[in-house]
Every structure is written in structure tokens, then in C-alpha cells.
PDB file of N, CA and C in Angstrom:
ATOM      1  N   MET A   1      -0.628  -8.432  -8.689  1.00 71.00           N
ATOM      2  CA  MET A   1       0.676  -8.350  -8.188  1.00 71.00           C
ATOM      3  C   MET A   1       1.608  -9.188  -9.053  1.00 71.00           C
ATOM      4  N   ASN A   2       2.730  -8.793  -9.479  1.00 86.00           N
ATOM      5  CA  ASN A   2       3.568  -9.473 -10.405  1.00 86.00           C
ATOM      6  C   ASN A   2       4.848  -9.825  -9.660  1.00 86.00           C
ATOM      7  N   LYS A   3       4.973 -11.114  -9.309  1.00 91.00           N
ATOM      8  CA  LYS A   3       6.147 -11.625  -8.406  1.00 91.00           C
ATOM      9  C   LYS A   3       6.721 -12.703  -9.221  1.00 91.00           C
ATOM     10  N   THR A   4       8.121 -12.717  -9.082  1.00 91.00           N
ATOM     11  CA  THR A   4       8.927 -13.815  -9.599  1.00 91.00           C
ATOM     12  C   THR A   4       8.745 -15.067  -8.751  1.00 91.00           C
ATOM     13  N   LYS A   5       9.311 -16.148  -9.251  1.00 93.00           N
ATOM     14  CA  LYS A   5       9.153 -17.384  -8.558  1.00 93.00           C
ATOM     15  C   LYS A   5      10.104 -17.239  -7.254  1.00 93.00           C
ATOM     16  N   HIS A   6      11.159 -16.516  -7.414  1.00 94.00           N
ATOM     17  CA  HIS A   6      12.092 -16.322  -6.156  1.00 94.00           C
ATOM     18  C   HIS A   6      11.322 -15.482  -5.120  1.00 94.00           C
ATOM     19  N   ALA A   7      10.586 -14.516  -5.581  1.00 92.00           N
ATOM     20  CA  ALA A   7       9.873 -13.569  -4.642  1.00 92.00           C
ATOM     21  C   ALA A   7       8.704 -14.342  -3.887  1.00 92.00           C
ATOM     22  N   ASN A   8       8.033 -15.229  -4.710  1.00 92.00           N
ATOM     23  CA  ASN A   8       6.961 -16.051  -3.989  1.00 92.00           C
ATOM     24  C   ASN A   8       7.552 -16.887  -2.868  1.00 92.00           C
ATOM     25  N   GLU A   9       8.821 -17.552  -3.168  1.00 94.00           N
ATOM     26  CA  GLU A   9       9.437 -18.434  -2.329  1.00 94.00           C
ATOM     27  C   GLU A   9       9.775 -17.618  -1.035  1.00 94.00           C
ATOM     28  N   ARG A  10      10.328 -16.432  -1.267  1.00 92.00           N
ATOM     29  CA  ARG A  10      10.914 -15.651  -0.055  1.00 92.00           C
ATOM     30  C   ARG A  10       9.579 -15.131   0.737  1.00 92.00           C
ATOM     31  N   CYS A  11       8.591 -14.807   0.154  1.00 90.00           N
ATOM     32  CA  CYS A  11       7.359 -14.391   0.736  1.00 90.00           C
ATOM     33  C   CYS A  11       6.822 -15.478   1.752  1.00 90.00           C
ATOM     34  N   SER A  12       6.797 -16.682   1.252  1.00 90.00           N
ATOM     35  CA  SER A  12       6.366 -17.812   2.149  1.00 90.00           C
ATOM     36  C   SER A  12       7.327 -18.223   3.111  1.00 90.00           C
ATOM     37  N   GLN A  13       8.635 -18.178   2.867  1.00 90.00           N
ATOM     38  CA  GLN A  13       9.720 -18.352   3.735  1.00 90.00           C
ATOM     39  C   GLN A  13       9.692 -17.314   4.985  1.00 90.00           C
ATOM     40  N   ARG A  14       9.586 -16.133   4.567  1.00 88.00           N
ATOM     41  CA  ARG A  14       9.707 -15.040   5.600  1.00 88.00           C
ATOM     42  C   ARG A  14       8.344 -14.620   6.186  1.00 88.00           C
ATOM     43  N   GLY A  15       7.265 -15.142   5.800  1.00 86.00           N
ATOM     44  CA  GLY A  15       5.925 -14.727   6.377  1.00 86.00           C
ATOM     45  C   GLY A  15       5.487 -13.435   5.980  1.00 86.00           C
ATOM     46  N   ILE A  16       5.785 -12.979   4.805  1.00 88.00           N
ATOM     47  CA  ILE A  16       5.363 -11.696   4.417  1.00 88.00           C
ATOM     48  C   ILE A  16       4.087 -11.769   3.584  1.00 88.00           C
ATOM     49  N   LYS A  17       3.076 -11.078   4.123  1.00 87.00           N
ATOM     50  CA  LYS A  17       1.722 -11.074   3.417  1.00 87.00           C
ATOM     51  C   LYS A  17       1.574 -10.104   2.361  1.00 87.00           C
ATOM     52  N   GLU A  18       0.438 -10.320   1.577  1.00 89.00           N
ATOM     53  CA  GLU A  18       0.166  -9.432   0.495  1.00 89.00           C
ATOM     54  C   GLU A  18      -0.101  -7.977   0.988  1.00 89.00           C
ATOM     55  N   LYS A  19      -0.655  -7.939   2.200  1.00 88.00           N
ATOM     56  CA  LYS A  19      -0.988  -6.578   2.801  1.00 88.00           C
ATOM     57  C   LYS A  19       0.263  -5.808   2.956  1.00 88.00           C
ATOM     58  N   THR A  20       1.338  -6.419   3.402  1.00 89.00           N
ATOM     59  CA  THR A  20       2.610  -5.863   3.559  1.00 89.00           C
ATOM     60  C   THR A  20       3.153  -5.224   2.226  1.00 89.00           C
ATOM     61  N   ILE A  21       2.967  -5.951   1.140  1.00 90.00           N
ATOM     62  CA  ILE A  21       3.456  -5.638  -0.177  1.00 90.00           C
ATOM     63  C   ILE A  21       2.673  -4.514  -0.567  1.00 90.00           C
ATOM     64  N   ASN A  22       1.414  -4.474  -0.428  1.00 89.00           N
ATOM     65  CA  ASN A  22       0.510  -3.359  -0.758  1.00 89.00           C
ATOM     66  C   ASN A  22       0.955  -2.012   0.011  1.00 89.00           C
ATOM     67  N   LEU A  23       1.245  -2.245   1.324  1.00 89.00           N
ATOM     68  CA  LEU A  23       1.633  -1.088   2.007  1.00 89.00           C
ATOM     69  C   LEU A  23       2.998  -0.519   1.672  1.00 89.00           C
ATOM     70  N   LEU A  24       3.895  -1.458   1.211  1.00 90.00           N
ATOM     71  CA  LEU A  24       5.173  -0.994   0.635  1.00 90.00           C
ATOM     72  C   LEU A  24       4.920  -0.125  -0.577  1.00 90.00           C
ATOM     73  N   PHE A  25       4.058  -0.529  -1.492  1.00 89.00           N
ATOM     74  CA  PHE A  25       3.807   0.246  -2.680  1.00 89.00           C
ATOM     75  C   PHE A  25       3.142   1.485  -2.308  1.00 89.00           C
ATOM     76  N   LYS A  26       2.202   1.584  -1.353  1.00 90.00           N
ATOM     77  CA  LYS A  26       1.491   2.676  -1.029  1.00 90.00           C
ATOM     78  C   LYS A  26       2.313   3.756  -0.225  1.00 90.00           C
ATOM     79  N   GLU A  27       3.057   3.308   0.878  1.00 88.00           N
ATOM     80  CA  GLU A  27       3.672   4.174   1.775  1.00 88.00           C
ATOM     81  C   GLU A  27       5.149   4.194   1.598  1.00 88.00           C
ATOM     82  N   GLY A  28       5.686   3.295   0.805  1.00 88.00           N
ATOM     83  CA  GLY A  28       7.130   3.000   0.765  1.00 88.00           C
ATOM     84  C   GLY A  28       7.818   4.206  -0.044  1.00 88.00           C
ATOM     85  N   MET A  29       9.169   4.203   0.195  1.00 89.00           N
ATOM     86  CA  MET A  29      10.001   5.084  -0.487  1.00 89.00           C
ATOM     87  C   MET A  29      10.865   4.299  -1.421  1.00 89.00           C
ATOM     88  N   VAL A  30      10.881   4.841  -2.716  1.00 90.00           N
ATOM     89  CA  VAL A  30      11.487   4.017  -3.865  1.00 90.00           C
ATOM     90  C   VAL A  30      12.915   4.633  -3.973  1.00 90.00           C
ATOM     91  N   VAL A  31      13.940   3.709  -3.793  1.00 89.00           N
ATOM     92  CA  VAL A  31      15.365   4.061  -3.937  1.00 89.00           C
ATOM     93  C   VAL A  31      15.849   3.531  -5.197  1.00 89.00           C
ATOM     94  N   ARG A  32      16.055   4.249  -6.174  1.00 90.00           N
ATOM     95  CA  ARG A  32      16.439   3.764  -7.603  1.00 90.00           C
ATOM     96  C   ARG A  32      17.940   3.208  -7.460  1.00 90.00           C
ATOM     97  N   GLN A  33      18.073   2.099  -8.155  1.00 87.00           N
ATOM     98  CA  GLN A  33      19.403   1.494  -8.275  1.00 87.00           C
ATOM     99  C   GLN A  33      19.654   1.382  -9.744  1.00 87.00           C
ATOM    100  N   ASN A  34      20.738   0.599 -10.075  1.00 86.00           N
ATOM    101  CA  ASN A  34      21.118   0.502 -11.447  1.00 86.00           C
ATOM    102  C   ASN A  34      20.324  -0.464 -12.236  1.00 86.00           C
ATOM    103  N   GLN A  35      20.329  -0.480 -13.505  1.00 88.00           N
ATOM    104  CA  GLN A  35      19.670  -1.371 -14.411  1.00 88.00           C
ATOM    105  C   GLN A  35      18.216  -1.538 -14.236  1.00 88.00           C
ATOM    106  N   GLY A  36      17.569  -0.447 -13.892  1.00 89.00           N
ATOM    107  CA  GLY A  36      16.009  -0.303 -13.811  1.00 89.00           C
ATOM    108  C   GLY A  36      15.510  -0.985 -12.639  1.00 89.00           C
ATOM    109  N   LYS A  37      16.300  -1.187 -11.604  1.00 92.00           N
ATOM    110  CA  LYS A  37      15.835  -1.829 -10.343  1.00 92.00           C
ATOM    111  C   LYS A  37      15.730  -0.716  -9.228  1.00 92.00           C
ATOM    112  N   ALA A  38      14.860  -1.105  -8.263  1.00 91.00           N
ATOM    113  CA  ALA A  38      14.753  -0.204  -7.214  1.00 91.00           C
ATOM    114  C   ALA A  38      14.461  -0.848  -5.858  1.00 91.00           C
ATOM    115  N   LEU A  39      14.746  -0.307  -4.782  1.00 90.00           N
ATOM    116  CA  LEU A  39      14.616  -0.866  -3.389  1.00 90.00           C
ATOM    117  C   LEU A  39      13.428   0.006  -2.919  1.00 90.00           C
ATOM    118  N   VAL A  40      12.434  -0.704  -2.361  1.00 91.00           N
ATOM    119  CA  VAL A  40      11.293  -0.078  -1.724  1.00 91.00           C
ATOM    120  C   VAL A  40      11.310  -0.348  -0.236  1.00 91.00           C
ATOM    121  N   ILE A  41      11.363   0.646   0.618  1.00 88.00           N
ATOM    122  CA  ILE A  41      11.467   0.646   1.933  1.00 88.00           C
ATOM    123  C   ILE A  41      10.459   1.607   2.655  1.00 88.00           C
ATOM    124  N   PHE A  42      10.148   1.379   3.943  1.00 86.00           N
ATOM    125  CA  PHE A  42       9.445   2.357   4.632  1.00 86.00           C
ATOM    126  C   PHE A  42      10.341   3.522   5.143  1.00 86.00           C
ATOM    127  N   PRO A  43       9.948   4.770   4.932  1.00 84.00           N
ATOM    128  CA  PRO A  43      10.787   5.719   5.460  1.00 84.00           C
ATOM    129  C   PRO A  43      10.949   5.778   6.975  1.00 84.00           C
ATOM    130  N   ASN A  44      12.021   6.103   7.499  1.00 81.00           N
ATOM    131  CA  ASN A  44      12.365   5.999   8.981  1.00 81.00           C
ATOM    132  C   ASN A  44      11.232   6.802   9.714  1.00 81.00           C
ATOM    133  N   LYS A  45      10.904   8.108   9.166  1.00 85.00           N
ATOM    134  CA  LYS A  45       9.908   8.923   9.931  1.00 85.00           C
ATOM    135  C   LYS A  45       8.524   8.376   9.888  1.00 85.00           C
ATOM    136  N   LYS A  46       8.179   7.423   9.043  1.00 80.00           N
ATOM    137  CA  LYS A  46       6.828   6.728   8.900  1.00 80.00           C
ATOM    138  C   LYS A  46       6.660   5.587   9.600  1.00 80.00           C
ATOM    139  N   LYS A  47       7.862   4.852   9.841  1.00 79.00           N
ATOM    140  CA  LYS A  47       7.764   3.430  10.303  1.00 79.00           C
ATOM    141  C   LYS A  47       6.826   3.246  11.518  1.00 79.00           C
ATOM    142  N   GLN A  48       7.044   4.091  12.595  1.00 80.00           N
ATOM    143  CA  GLN A  48       6.223   3.938  13.802  1.00 80.00           C
ATOM    144  C   GLN A  48       4.663   4.066  13.466  1.00 80.00           C
ATOM    145  N   ALA A  49       4.338   5.093  12.669  1.00 84.00           N
ATOM    146  CA  ALA A  49       3.021   5.358  12.439  1.00 84.00           C
ATOM    147  C   ALA A  49       2.390   4.175  11.578  1.00 84.00           C
ATOM    148  N   ILE A  50       3.153   3.803  10.708  1.00 82.00           N
ATOM    149  CA  ILE A  50       2.649   2.700   9.759  1.00 82.00           C
ATOM    150  C   ILE A  50       2.358   1.418  10.605  1.00 82.00           C
ATOM    151  N   GLU A  51       3.248   1.033  11.545  1.00 80.00           N
ATOM    152  CA  GLU A  51       3.111  -0.057  12.416  1.00 80.00           C
ATOM    153  C   GLU A  51       1.935   0.132  13.322  1.00 80.00           C
ATOM    154  N   LYS A  52       1.705   1.230  13.860  1.00 80.00           N
ATOM    155  CA  LYS A  52       0.549   1.502  14.693  1.00 80.00           C
ATOM    156  C   LYS A  52      -0.719   1.421  14.111  1.00 80.00           C
ATOM    157  N   LYS A  53      -0.764   1.912  12.774  1.00 83.00           N
ATOM    158  CA  LYS A  53      -2.077   1.817  12.020  1.00 83.00           C
ATOM    159  C   LYS A  53      -2.443   0.405  11.651  1.00 83.00           C
ATOM    160  N   ASN A  54      -1.353  -0.457  11.526  1.00 81.00           N
ATOM    161  CA  ASN A  54      -1.576  -1.793  11.024  1.00 81.00           C
ATOM    162  C   ASN A  54      -1.039  -2.867  12.002  1.00 81.00           C
ATOM    163  N   LEU A  55      -1.719  -2.927  13.197  1.00 76.00           N
ATOM    164  CA  LEU A  55      -1.153  -3.800  14.267  1.00 76.00           C
ATOM    165  C   LEU A  55      -1.491  -5.220  13.976  1.00 76.00           C
ATOM    166  N   LYS A  56      -2.455  -5.641  13.125  1.00 77.00           N
ATOM    167  CA  LYS A  56      -2.722  -6.969  12.783  1.00 77.00           C
ATOM    168  C   LYS A  56      -1.745  -7.629  11.858  1.00 77.00           C
ATOM    169  N   ILE A  57      -0.830  -6.762  11.240  1.00 76.00           N
ATOM    170  CA  ILE A  57       0.149  -7.315  10.212  1.00 76.00           C
ATOM    171  C   ILE A  57       1.511  -7.344  10.967  1.00 76.00           C
ATOM    172  N   LYS A  58       1.977  -8.543  11.041  1.00 71.00           N
ATOM    173  CA  LYS A  58       3.329  -8.693  11.760  1.00 71.00           C
ATOM    174  C   LYS A  58       4.516  -8.433  10.884  1.00 71.00           C
ATOM    175  N   ASN A  59       5.540  -7.832  11.460  1.00 69.00           N
ATOM    176  CA  ASN A  59       6.838  -7.601  10.869  1.00 69.00           C
ATOM    177  C   ASN A  59       6.780  -6.613   9.713  1.00 69.00           C
ATOM    178  N   ILE A  60       6.070  -5.674   9.763  1.00 77.00           N
ATOM    179  CA  ILE A  60       5.918  -4.707   8.602  1.00 77.00           C
ATOM    180  C   ILE A  60       7.061  -3.543   8.708  1.00 77.00           C
ATOM    181  N   GLN A  61       7.437  -3.398   9.931  1.00 72.00           N
ATOM    182  CA  GLN A  61       8.363  -2.233  10.151  1.00 72.00           C
ATOM    183  C   GLN A  61       9.637  -2.415   9.365  1.00 72.00           C
ATOM    184  N   ASN A  62      10.141  -3.460   9.208  1.00 82.00           N
ATOM    185  CA  ASN A  62      11.507  -3.757   8.640  1.00 82.00           C
ATOM    186  C   ASN A  62      11.385  -4.416   7.252  1.00 82.00           C
ATOM    187  N   ALA A  63      10.227  -4.362   6.633  1.00 87.00           N
ATOM    188  CA  ALA A  63       9.998  -4.976   5.335  1.00 87.00           C
ATOM    189  C   ALA A  63      10.658  -4.214   4.235  1.00 87.00           C
ATOM    190  N   TYR A  64      11.113  -4.866   3.207  1.00 90.00           N
ATOM    191  CA  TYR A  64      11.666  -4.224   2.004  1.00 90.00           C
ATOM    192  C   TYR A  64      11.431  -5.093   0.815  1.00 90.00           C
ATOM    193  N   MET A  65      11.499  -4.584  -0.400  1.00 92.00           N
ATOM    194  CA  MET A  65      11.499  -5.322  -1.657  1.00 92.00           C
ATOM    195  C   MET A  65      12.395  -4.785  -2.667  1.00 92.00           C
ATOM    196  N   VAL A  66      12.804  -5.603  -3.591  1.00 93.00           N
ATOM    197  CA  VAL A  66      13.596  -5.148  -4.739  1.00 93.00           C
ATOM    198  C   VAL A  66      12.616  -5.293  -5.938  1.00 93.00           C
ATOM    199  N   ILE A  67      12.425  -4.326  -6.747  1.00 93.00           N
ATOM    200  CA  ILE A  67      11.572  -4.465  -7.880  1.00 93.00           C
ATOM    201  C   ILE A  67      12.246  -4.028  -9.177  1.00 93.00           C
ATOM    202  N   LEU A  68      11.702  -4.472 -10.356  1.00 93.00           N
ATOM    203  CA  LEU A  68      11.974  -3.904 -11.701  1.00 93.00           C
ATOM    204  C   LEU A  68      11.049  -2.812 -11.810  1.00 93.00           C
ATOM    205  N   ILE A  69      11.437  -1.589 -12.058  1.00 89.00           N
ATOM    206  CA  ILE A  69      10.561  -0.446 -12.069  1.00 89.00           C
ATOM    207  C   ILE A  69       9.674  -0.422 -13.350  1.00 89.00           C
ATOM    208  N   ASN A  70       8.391  -0.280 -13.138  1.00 83.00           N
ATOM    209  CA  ASN A  70       7.391   0.024 -14.207  1.00 83.00           C
ATOM    210  C   ASN A  70       7.023   1.442 -13.887  1.00 83.00           C
ATOM    211  N   SER A  71       7.634   2.498 -14.716  1.00 77.00           N
ATOM    212  CA  SER A  71       7.460   3.808 -14.435  1.00 77.00           C
ATOM    213  C   SER A  71       6.070   4.240 -14.650  1.00 77.00           C
ATOM    214  N   ILE A  72       5.328   3.619 -15.517  1.00 81.00           N
ATOM    215  CA  ILE A  72       3.940   4.047 -15.799  1.00 81.00           C
ATOM    216  C   ILE A  72       3.036   3.713 -14.644  1.00 81.00           C
ATOM    217  N   ASN A  73       3.105   2.455 -14.027  1.00 83.00           N
ATOM    218  CA  ASN A  73       2.252   2.026 -13.006  1.00 83.00           C
ATOM    219  C   ASN A  73       3.157   1.330 -11.929  1.00 83.00           C
ATOM    220  N   LEU A  74       3.560   1.961 -10.800  1.00 82.00           N
ATOM    221  CA  LEU A  74       4.409   1.409  -9.794  1.00 82.00           C
ATOM    222  C   LEU A  74       3.866   0.120  -9.174  1.00 82.00           C
ATOM    223  N   PRO A  75       2.659  -0.011  -8.860  1.00 80.00           N
ATOM    224  CA  PRO A  75       2.190  -1.309  -8.287  1.00 80.00           C
ATOM    225  C   PRO A  75       2.266  -2.546  -9.262  1.00 80.00           C
ATOM    226  N   GLU A  76       2.404  -2.108 -10.569  1.00 85.00           N
ATOM    227  CA  GLU A  76       2.500  -3.226 -11.615  1.00 85.00           C
ATOM    228  C   GLU A  76       3.972  -3.663 -11.786  1.00 85.00           C
ATOM    229  N   SER A  77       4.899  -3.105 -11.027  1.00 88.00           N
ATOM    230  CA  SER A  77       6.293  -3.406 -11.155  1.00 88.00           C
ATOM    231  C   SER A  77       6.543  -4.942 -10.787  1.00 88.00           C
ATOM    232  N   LYS A  78       7.394  -5.550 -11.413  1.00 92.00           N
ATOM    233  CA  LYS A  78       7.737  -6.953 -11.104  1.00 92.00           C
ATOM    234  C   LYS A  78       8.610  -7.004  -9.726  1.00 92.00           C
ATOM    235  N   ILE A  79       8.166  -7.874  -8.865  1.00 93.00           N
ATOM    236  CA  ILE A  79       8.827  -7.979  -7.553  1.00 93.00           C
ATOM    237  C   ILE A  79       9.907  -9.054  -7.718  1.00 93.00           C
ATOM    238  N   ILE A  80      11.303  -8.716  -7.501  1.00 94.00           N
ATOM    239  CA  ILE A  80      12.328  -9.672  -7.620  1.00 94.00           C
ATOM    240  C   ILE A  80      12.460 -10.430  -6.366  1.00 94.00           C
ATOM    241  N   THR A  81      12.552  -9.756  -5.289  1.00 92.00           N
ATOM    242  CA  THR A  81      12.679 -10.362  -3.948  1.00 92.00           C
ATOM    243  C   THR A  81      12.234  -9.445  -2.868  1.00 92.00           C
ATOM    244  N   ILE A  82      11.874 -10.125  -1.777  1.00 92.00           N
ATOM    245  CA  ILE A  82      11.298  -9.337  -0.668  1.00 92.00           C
ATOM    246  C   ILE A  82      11.907  -9.912   0.705  1.00 92.00           C
ATOM    247  N   GLY A  83      12.065  -9.068   1.662  1.00 89.00           N
ATOM    248  CA  GLY A  83      12.603  -9.600   3.056  1.00 89.00           C
ATOM    249  C   GLY A  83      12.422  -8.517   4.116  1.00 89.00           C
ATOM    250  N   HIS A  84      13.146  -8.844   5.180  1.00 85.00           N
ATOM    251  CA  HIS A  84      13.288  -7.923   6.294  1.00 85.00           C
ATOM    252  C   HIS A  84      14.582  -7.309   6.476  1.00 85.00           C
ATOM    253  N   ASP A  85      14.510  -6.015   6.708  1.00 76.00           N
ATOM    254  CA  ASP A  85      15.676  -5.118   6.614  1.00 76.00           C
ATOM    255  C   ASP A  85      16.522  -5.188   8.089  1.00 76.00           C
ATOM    256  N   TYR A  86      17.003  -6.304   8.414  1.00 67.00           N
ATOM    257  CA  TYR A  86      17.696  -6.352   9.729  1.00 67.00           C
ATOM    258  C   TYR A  86      19.208  -6.010   9.534  1.00 67.00           C
ATOM    259  N   LYS A  87      19.712  -6.107   8.324  1.00 65.00           N
ATOM    260  CA  LYS A  87      21.147  -5.723   8.048  1.00 65.00           C
ATOM    261  C   LYS A  87      21.250  -4.345   7.469  1.00 65.00           C
ATOM    262  N   ASN A  88      20.204  -3.584   7.509  1.00 64.00           N
ATOM    263  CA  ASN A  88      20.115  -2.168   7.000  1.00 64.00           C
ATOM    264  C   ASN A  88      20.567  -2.131   5.487  1.00 64.00           C
ATOM    265  N   VAL A  89      19.763  -2.707   4.745  1.00 61.00           N
ATOM    266  CA  VAL A  89      20.154  -2.808   3.302  1.00 61.00           C
ATOM    267  C   VAL A  89      20.151  -1.388   2.614  1.00 61.00           C
ATOM    268  N   TYR A  90      19.255  -0.433   3.173  1.00 58.00           N
ATOM    269  CA  TYR A  90      19.203   0.804   2.632  1.00 58.00           C
ATOM    270  C   TYR A  90      20.568   1.513   2.667  1.00 58.00           C
ATOM    271  N   LYS A  91      21.165   1.500   3.774  1.00 59.00           N
ATOM    272  CA  LYS A  91      22.429   2.152   4.022  1.00 59.00           C
ATOM    273  C   LYS A  91      23.547   1.517   3.146  1.00 59.00           C
ATOM    274  N   GLN A  92      23.466   0.205   3.012  1.00 58.00           N
ATOM    275  CA  GLN A  92      24.470  -0.420   2.155  1.00 58.00           C
ATOM    276  C   GLN A  92      24.387   0.008   0.712  1.00 58.00           C
ATOM    277  N   THR A  93      23.156   0.175   0.243  1.00 58.00           N
ATOM    278  CA  THR A  93      23.023   0.532  -1.194  1.00 58.00           C
ATOM    279  C   THR A  93      23.421   1.913  -1.255  1.00 58.00           C
ATOM    280  N   LEU A  94      23.228   2.753  -0.387  1.00 58.00           N
ATOM    281  CA  LEU A  94      23.802   4.184  -0.528  1.00 58.00           C
ATOM    282  C   LEU A  94      25.302   4.226  -0.617  1.00 58.00           C
ATOM    283  N   LYS A  95      25.935   3.405  -0.028  1.00 55.00           N
ATOM    284  CA  LYS A  95      27.338   3.299  -0.087  1.00 55.00           C
ATOM    285  C   LYS A  95      27.826   2.850  -1.490  1.00 55.00           C
ATOM    286  N   LYS A  96      27.066   1.873  -2.001  1.00 55.00           N
ATOM    287  CA  LYS A  96      27.533   1.316  -3.205  1.00 55.00           C
ATOM    288  C   LYS A  96      27.270   2.197  -4.379  1.00 55.00           C
ATOM    289  N   PHE A  97      26.050   2.869  -4.522  1.00 48.00           N
ATOM    290  CA  PHE A  97      25.563   3.501  -5.695  1.00 48.00           C
ATOM    291  C   PHE A  97      25.653   5.146  -5.652  1.00 48.00           C
ATOM    292  N   HIS A  98      26.044   5.574  -4.541  1.00 45.00           N
ATOM    293  CA  HIS A  98      26.077   7.007  -4.385  1.00 45.00           C
ATOM    294  C   HIS A  98      27.588   7.408  -4.113  1.00 45.00           C
TER     295      HIS A  98
END
């Protein structure tokens, strides 16, 4: 996993585990932004199912991350930041970039 110093700090501050990051890469939806960046979130239709399958992991339903896209191998993308989507980051990015 390739994380920036900022992403490491945010993971520890927000209590986001490596398992959550792996789930985001596996089950997440990639929303491309400008300058080779992307937002990775759980799709609304899958959130409940993902949370039920992974009861031991806390706060996975609202997790998101911003990455620099590695188009050859997505899990090798550099993670810029990670957090919880309480302010609905996805809808805000749709307004900005679309």
C-alpha cells in the first residue's frame, strides 16, 4: 500500500484500518477527478451489504479516499488522503467537475 505522510496521519487520526482501505480498492467505485486524481467510495447500493459482511470493521460505510490513479494496477495507486464521508463528498465533487 502506497500512502503519503498525510494519508498515514489521517488513518491514525480517524481510526481507519488497512482492511477498510483494501475493501475500498476491492468494492469501491472510482470517481475520476482532474489532474489524475480520483475519489474512491462505496456505492450506495452496496453499502449495507458491505457493512453486514464486515461487522468487525468499524466505520466502513462512510469511508472514502482520494488517490493518484495508477491505471495499470489500481491497488498500487498512491493514497493522498482518507476519511469519512459525513459531508457527502461525492455529491460535492459531482457539482464541481460535471
